[in-house]
Short mmCIF file of C-alpha atoms in Angstrom, two decimals:
data_model
loop_
_atom_site.label_atom_id
_atom_site.label_comp_id
_atom_site.label_asym_id
_atom_site.label_seq_id
_atom_site.Cartn_x
_atom_site.Cartn_y
_atom_site.Cartn_z
CA UNK A 1 107.08 88.79 106.61
CA UNK A 2 108.02 90.15 103.21
CA UNK A 3 108.34 93.35 101.23
CA UNK A 4 104.96 93.65 99.53
CA UNK A 5 105.69 96.72 97.39
CA UNK A 6 108.09 99.63 96.99
CA UNK A 7 107.53 103.25 95.95
CA UNK A 8 109.68 106.21 94.96
CA UNK A 9 108.59 109.84 94.82
CA UNK A 10 111.04 111.56 92.46
CA UNK A 11 109.41 114.98 93.01
CA UNK A 12 108.02 115.93 96.41
CA UNK A 13 104.19 115.84 96.45
CA UNK A 14 103.82 114.69 92.84
CA UNK A 15 102.64 111.20 91.90
CA UNK A 16 104.87 108.34 92.97
CA UNK A 17 106.31 105.43 91.01
CA UNK A 18 105.93 101.79 92.04
CA UNK A 19 109.23 99.93 91.56
CA UNK A 20 110.59 96.44 92.13
CA UNK A 21 113.97 97.54 93.50
CA UNK A 22 115.13 100.54 95.53
CA UNK A 23 118.82 101.37 95.70
CA UNK A 24 120.10 103.03 98.87
CA UNK A 25 122.57 105.88 99.40
CA UNK A 26 123.30 108.50 102.05
CA UNK A 27 120.00 110.27 101.30
CA UNK A 28 117.95 107.09 101.75
CA UNK A 29 116.14 105.71 98.68
CA UNK A 30 118.14 106.73 95.61
CA UNK A 31 116.19 109.34 93.64
CA UNK A 32 113.51 109.88 96.26
CA UNK A 33 112.39 113.51 96.67
CA UNK A 34 115.57 115.07 95.39
CA UNK A 35 113.28 117.35 93.36
CA UNK A 36 110.47 119.61 94.54
CA UNK A 37 108.43 122.66 93.58
CA UNK A 38 108.85 126.07 95.21
CA UNK A 39 107.09 129.42 94.89
CA UNK A 40 108.75 132.76 94.18
CA UNK A 41 109.81 133.04 97.83
CA UNK A 42 111.60 129.68 97.67
CA UNK A 43 109.02 128.01 99.90
CA UNK A 44 108.09 124.38 99.26
CA UNK A 45 104.71 123.67 97.65
CA UNK A 46 102.68 120.49 98.21
CA UNK A 47 99.26 118.95 97.66
CA UNK A 48 98.17 120.46 100.97
CA UNK A 49 97.63 123.74 99.13
CA UNK A 50 97.67 122.54 95.53
CA UNK A 51 95.76 119.22 95.29
CA UNK A 52 96.12 119.26 91.48
CA UNK A 53 99.78 118.28 91.92
CA UNK A 54 98.52 114.71 92.34
CA UNK A 55 97.70 114.72 88.62
CA UNK A 56 101.31 115.34 87.59
CA UNK A 57 102.91 112.00 86.80
CA UNK A 58 106.55 111.16 87.34
CA UNK A 59 108.87 108.68 85.70
CA UNK A 60 112.42 107.38 85.99
CA UNK A 61 114.42 106.16 83.01
CA UNK A 62 117.99 106.15 81.72
CA UNK A 63 117.84 109.96 81.32
CA UNK A 64 116.75 110.47 84.91
CA UNK A 65 113.51 111.94 86.24
CA UNK A 66 110.64 113.09 84.04
CA UNK A 67 107.29 114.69 84.77
CA UNK A 68 104.09 114.52 82.75
CA UNK A 69 102.03 117.68 83.19
CA UNK A 70 98.43 117.43 81.95
CA UNK A 71 97.86 119.58 78.89
CA UNK A 72 101.56 120.47 78.66
CA UNK A 73 103.45 117.25 77.92
CA UNK A 74 106.44 115.40 79.30
CA UNK A 75 109.59 117.11 80.52
CA UNK A 76 112.89 115.64 81.68
CA UNK A 77 114.32 117.29 84.77
CA UNK A 78 118.00 118.14 84.88
CA UNK A 79 119.50 120.58 87.38
CA UNK A 80 121.14 123.72 86.06
CA UNK A 81 123.94 125.72 87.65
CA UNK A 82 121.89 128.56 89.16
CA UNK A 83 121.53 128.19 92.92
CA UNK A 84 118.50 129.05 95.05
CA UNK A 85 117.96 128.96 98.80
CA UNK A 86 114.73 127.03 99.52
CA UNK A 87 112.60 126.23 102.55
CA UNK A 88 111.10 122.90 103.68
CA UNK A 89 109.23 123.41 106.93
CA UNK A 90 111.86 125.14 109.11
CA UNK A 91 114.91 124.08 107.10
CA UNK A 92 116.56 126.49 104.65
CA UNK A 93 119.01 124.84 102.27
CA UNK A 94 120.75 125.27 98.96
CA UNK A 95 119.27 123.91 95.73
CA UNK A 96 119.83 124.06 91.98
CA UNK A 97 117.11 125.45 89.72
CA UNK A 98 115.66 123.03 87.18
CA UNK A 99 114.73 123.53 83.51
CA UNK A 100 112.83 126.70 82.70
CA UNK A 101 110.47 124.99 80.23
CA UNK A 102 109.26 122.50 82.84
CA UNK A 103 108.83 125.26 85.42
CA UNK A 104 106.86 127.38 82.95
CA UNK A 105 104.62 124.43 82.10
CA UNK A 106 103.85 123.57 85.73
CA UNK A 107 103.20 127.25 86.44
CA UNK A 108 100.60 127.35 83.68
CA UNK A 109 99.00 124.13 84.92
CA UNK A 110 98.80 125.37 88.53
CA UNK A 111 98.03 128.97 87.56
CA UNK A 112 100.79 130.37 89.76
CA UNK A 113 104.53 130.89 89.52
CA UNK A 114 106.45 127.75 90.47
CA UNK A 115 109.93 126.36 89.90
CA UNK A 116 111.44 122.90 89.97
CA UNK A 117 114.50 122.71 92.20
CA UNK A 118 117.00 119.91 92.88
CA UNK A 119 118.95 119.03 96.03
CA UNK A 120 122.60 118.53 95.03
CA UNK A 121 124.95 116.09 96.72
CA UNK A 122 126.76 118.86 98.62
CA UNK A 123 123.58 120.01 100.40
CA UNK A 124 123.27 118.33 103.80
CA UNK A 125 119.83 118.50 105.41
CA UNK A 126 119.95 116.69 108.71
CA UNK A 127 117.26 114.33 109.96
CA UNK A 128 115.65 115.67 113.16
CA UNK A 129 118.40 115.38 115.83
CA UNK A 130 115.73 115.05 118.53
CA UNK A 131 114.79 111.70 116.96
CA UNK A 132 118.08 110.55 115.41
CA UNK A 133 121.39 111.15 117.18
CA UNK A 134 123.51 110.06 114.20
CA UNK A 135 124.31 112.55 111.45
CA UNK A 136 121.75 111.19 109.01
CA UNK A 137 120.64 113.21 106.00
CA UNK A 138 117.37 113.45 104.11
CA UNK A 139 116.26 114.97 100.80
CA UNK A 140 113.14 117.08 100.42
CA UNK A 141 110.93 114.57 102.27
CA UNK A 142 109.01 116.11 105.17
CA UNK A 143 111.44 114.86 107.79
CA UNK A 144 112.74 111.31 107.36
CA UNK A 145 114.14 109.30 104.42
CA UNK A 146 111.89 106.22 104.76
CA UNK A 147 108.26 105.52 105.53
CA UNK A 148 107.21 101.95 106.32
CA UNK A 149 103.59 100.86 106.06
CA UNK A 150 101.91 97.60 107.02
CA UNK A 151 99.52 96.07 104.47
CA UNK A 152 97.52 94.40 107.26
CA UNK A 153 96.92 97.78 108.90
CA UNK A 154 95.51 99.14 105.66
CA UNK A 155 93.26 96.07 105.37
CA UNK A 156 92.03 96.61 108.93
CA UNK A 157 91.35 100.29 108.26
CA UNK A 158 89.48 99.44 105.06
CA UNK A 159 87.24 97.07 107.01
CA UNK A 160 85.95 100.18 108.80
CA UNK A 161 85.50 102.35 105.69
CA UNK A 162 82.48 102.56 103.44
CA UNK A 163 84.78 103.21 100.49
CA UNK A 164 88.15 101.43 100.85
CA UNK A 165 91.34 103.32 100.01
CA UNK A 166 94.60 102.02 98.62
CA UNK A 167 98.11 102.36 99.98
CA UNK A 168 98.96 105.23 97.65
CA UNK A 169 96.88 107.54 99.86
CA UNK A 170 99.64 107.19 102.48
CA UNK A 171 102.69 107.59 100.20
CA UNK A 172 104.98 104.96 101.82
CA UNK A 173 108.34 103.85 100.46
CA UNK A 174 108.17 100.29 101.81
CA UNK A 175 105.00 98.23 102.29
CA UNK A 176 105.34 95.07 104.38
CA UNK A 177 103.02 92.06 104.33
CA UNK A 178 102.67 89.15 106.74
CA UNK A 179 102.53 91.21 109.94
CA UNK A 180 99.66 91.71 112.37
CA UNK A 181 97.61 94.92 111.97
CA UNK A 182 99.24 97.87 113.74
CA UNK A 183 102.21 95.80 114.89
CA UNK A 184 104.40 98.47 113.26
CA UNK A 185 103.67 100.65 116.31
CA UNK A 186 106.21 98.52 118.18
CA UNK A 187 108.86 98.00 115.51
CA UNK A 188 112.30 99.25 116.55
CA UNK A 189 114.89 97.61 114.31
CA UNK A 190 114.27 95.83 111.02
CA UNK A 191 116.43 93.80 108.69
CA UNK A 192 115.14 93.75 105.12
CA UNK A 193 117.16 91.57 102.82
CA UNK A 194 120.72 92.66 103.60
CA UNK A 195 119.79 96.17 104.78
CA UNK A 196 119.17 97.29 108.35
CA UNK A 197 116.76 100.01 109.49
CA UNK A 198 115.77 101.80 112.66
CA UNK A 199 112.20 102.99 113.18
CA UNK A 200 112.39 106.47 114.70
CA UNK A 201 108.93 108.08 114.73
CA UNK A 202 105.29 107.14 114.15
CA UNK A 203 104.07 108.95 111.05
CA UNK A 204 101.40 111.55 111.80
CA UNK A 205 99.04 111.97 108.86
CA UNK A 206 97.72 115.11 107.21
CA UNK A 207 94.99 116.13 104.78
CA UNK A 208 96.89 114.64 101.81
CA UNK A 209 95.61 111.19 102.87
CA UNK A 210 92.06 112.38 102.09
CA UNK A 211 92.89 113.17 98.46
CA UNK A 212 92.41 110.78 95.57
CA UNK A 213 95.98 109.97 94.45
CA UNK A 214 94.91 110.03 90.79
CA UNK A 215 92.76 113.18 90.69
CA UNK A 216 93.68 115.21 93.77
CA UNK A 217 89.99 115.39 94.67
CA UNK A 218 89.41 115.64 98.42
CA UNK A 219 87.07 113.13 100.00
CA UNK A 220 83.94 115.01 101.14
CA UNK A 221 83.93 113.10 104.42
CA UNK A 222 87.69 113.62 104.96
CA UNK A 223 88.20 109.87 104.86
CA UNK A 224 90.27 107.92 105.74
CA UNK A 225 91.63 110.54 108.15
CA UNK A 226 88.31 110.92 109.97
CA UNK A 227 88.03 107.21 110.75
CA UNK A 228 91.71 106.93 111.66
CA UNK A 229 91.30 109.78 114.13
CA UNK A 230 88.70 107.76 116.07
CA UNK A 231 91.21 105.09 117.12
CA UNK A 232 94.69 106.02 115.94
CA UNK A 233 95.15 109.42 117.59
CA UNK A 234 98.22 109.80 119.82
CA UNK A 235 100.39 112.59 121.19
CA UNK A 236 102.20 112.48 117.82
CA UNK A 237 98.95 112.99 115.88
CA UNK A 238 96.80 110.60 113.83
CA UNK A 239 99.17 107.74 113.08
CA UNK A 240 99.64 105.45 110.09
CA UNK A 241 103.08 103.98 109.39
CA UNK A 242 106.56 104.43 110.80
CA UNK A 243 109.32 106.81 109.76
CA UNK A 244 112.76 105.22 109.62
CA UNK A 245 116.42 105.64 108.77
CA UNK A 246 118.72 103.00 107.34
CA UNK A 247 121.92 101.88 108.97
CA UNK A 248 123.52 99.97 106.10
CA UNK A 249 122.75 98.05 102.92
CA UNK A 250 122.70 99.04 99.26
CA UNK A 251 119.32 97.93 97.93
CA UNK A 252 115.86 96.49 98.64
CA UNK A 253 113.67 94.30 96.46
CA UNK A 254 110.04 93.28 96.43
CA UNK A 255 109.82 89.87 98.10
CA UNK A 256 112.77 90.46 100.45
CA UNK A 257 112.40 88.84 103.87
CA UNK A 258 111.67 91.23 106.74
CA UNK A 259 112.88 90.46 110.27
CA UNK A 260 111.79 92.58 113.22
CA UNK A 261 114.47 92.86 115.92
CA UNK A 262 113.85 94.03 119.50
CA UNK A 263 117.29 95.60 119.61
CA UNK A 264 120.03 96.69 117.26
CA UNK A 265 121.74 93.71 115.67
#
């Protein structure tokens, strides 16, 4: 088994970036979902309510994170000094407000008032303690720092679909090849290269999986979620992929060997 591909999502719910290497820190993947968009009440905003966010590209270069907003141009994101309390699901936390020009541009594009905000190093948002006993942290991701996906499971799903989808519909960080379809349901501990991970929760999928990752257009038949729901529905929801936390290691690379362990090594 090997790492097939790697993805970062510099801004929550905007387009991701495929990379060859992911560095690791206390937050998980370095640079992953440290930025997000909020409304005037400080509440997080995603493609669930604004599908057009899929059309906003992201990039990472020596200056940091940039966004390309259709009709507006490219903007580099750098946190300012003004603080703002923001909400992700049930978690309120401190953030730093991003550049006003970028926020004004995305507000025009989405036709509503939005702001870019950044999670600074001194903000600690804890991973769900019901799933992870250790004091692990996470950025603005929905709940966990890593999402694993199995390429063979996508291939099996596509064999059932009239119009195949690609892995970007599911927004994973780490895609693994060489495993049996749906074997990820039983993964507990993984070693990838020199890094170790613990799978902590099957990933329940939402309406975002039904949206074209390039256009934000929703599939009229709500695929692939509709087909998944016919055979992948559990008490945790309609499942594709595994949420995980890392235990050690400083980076991952495409092509790294993946070892599944029945217990912590």
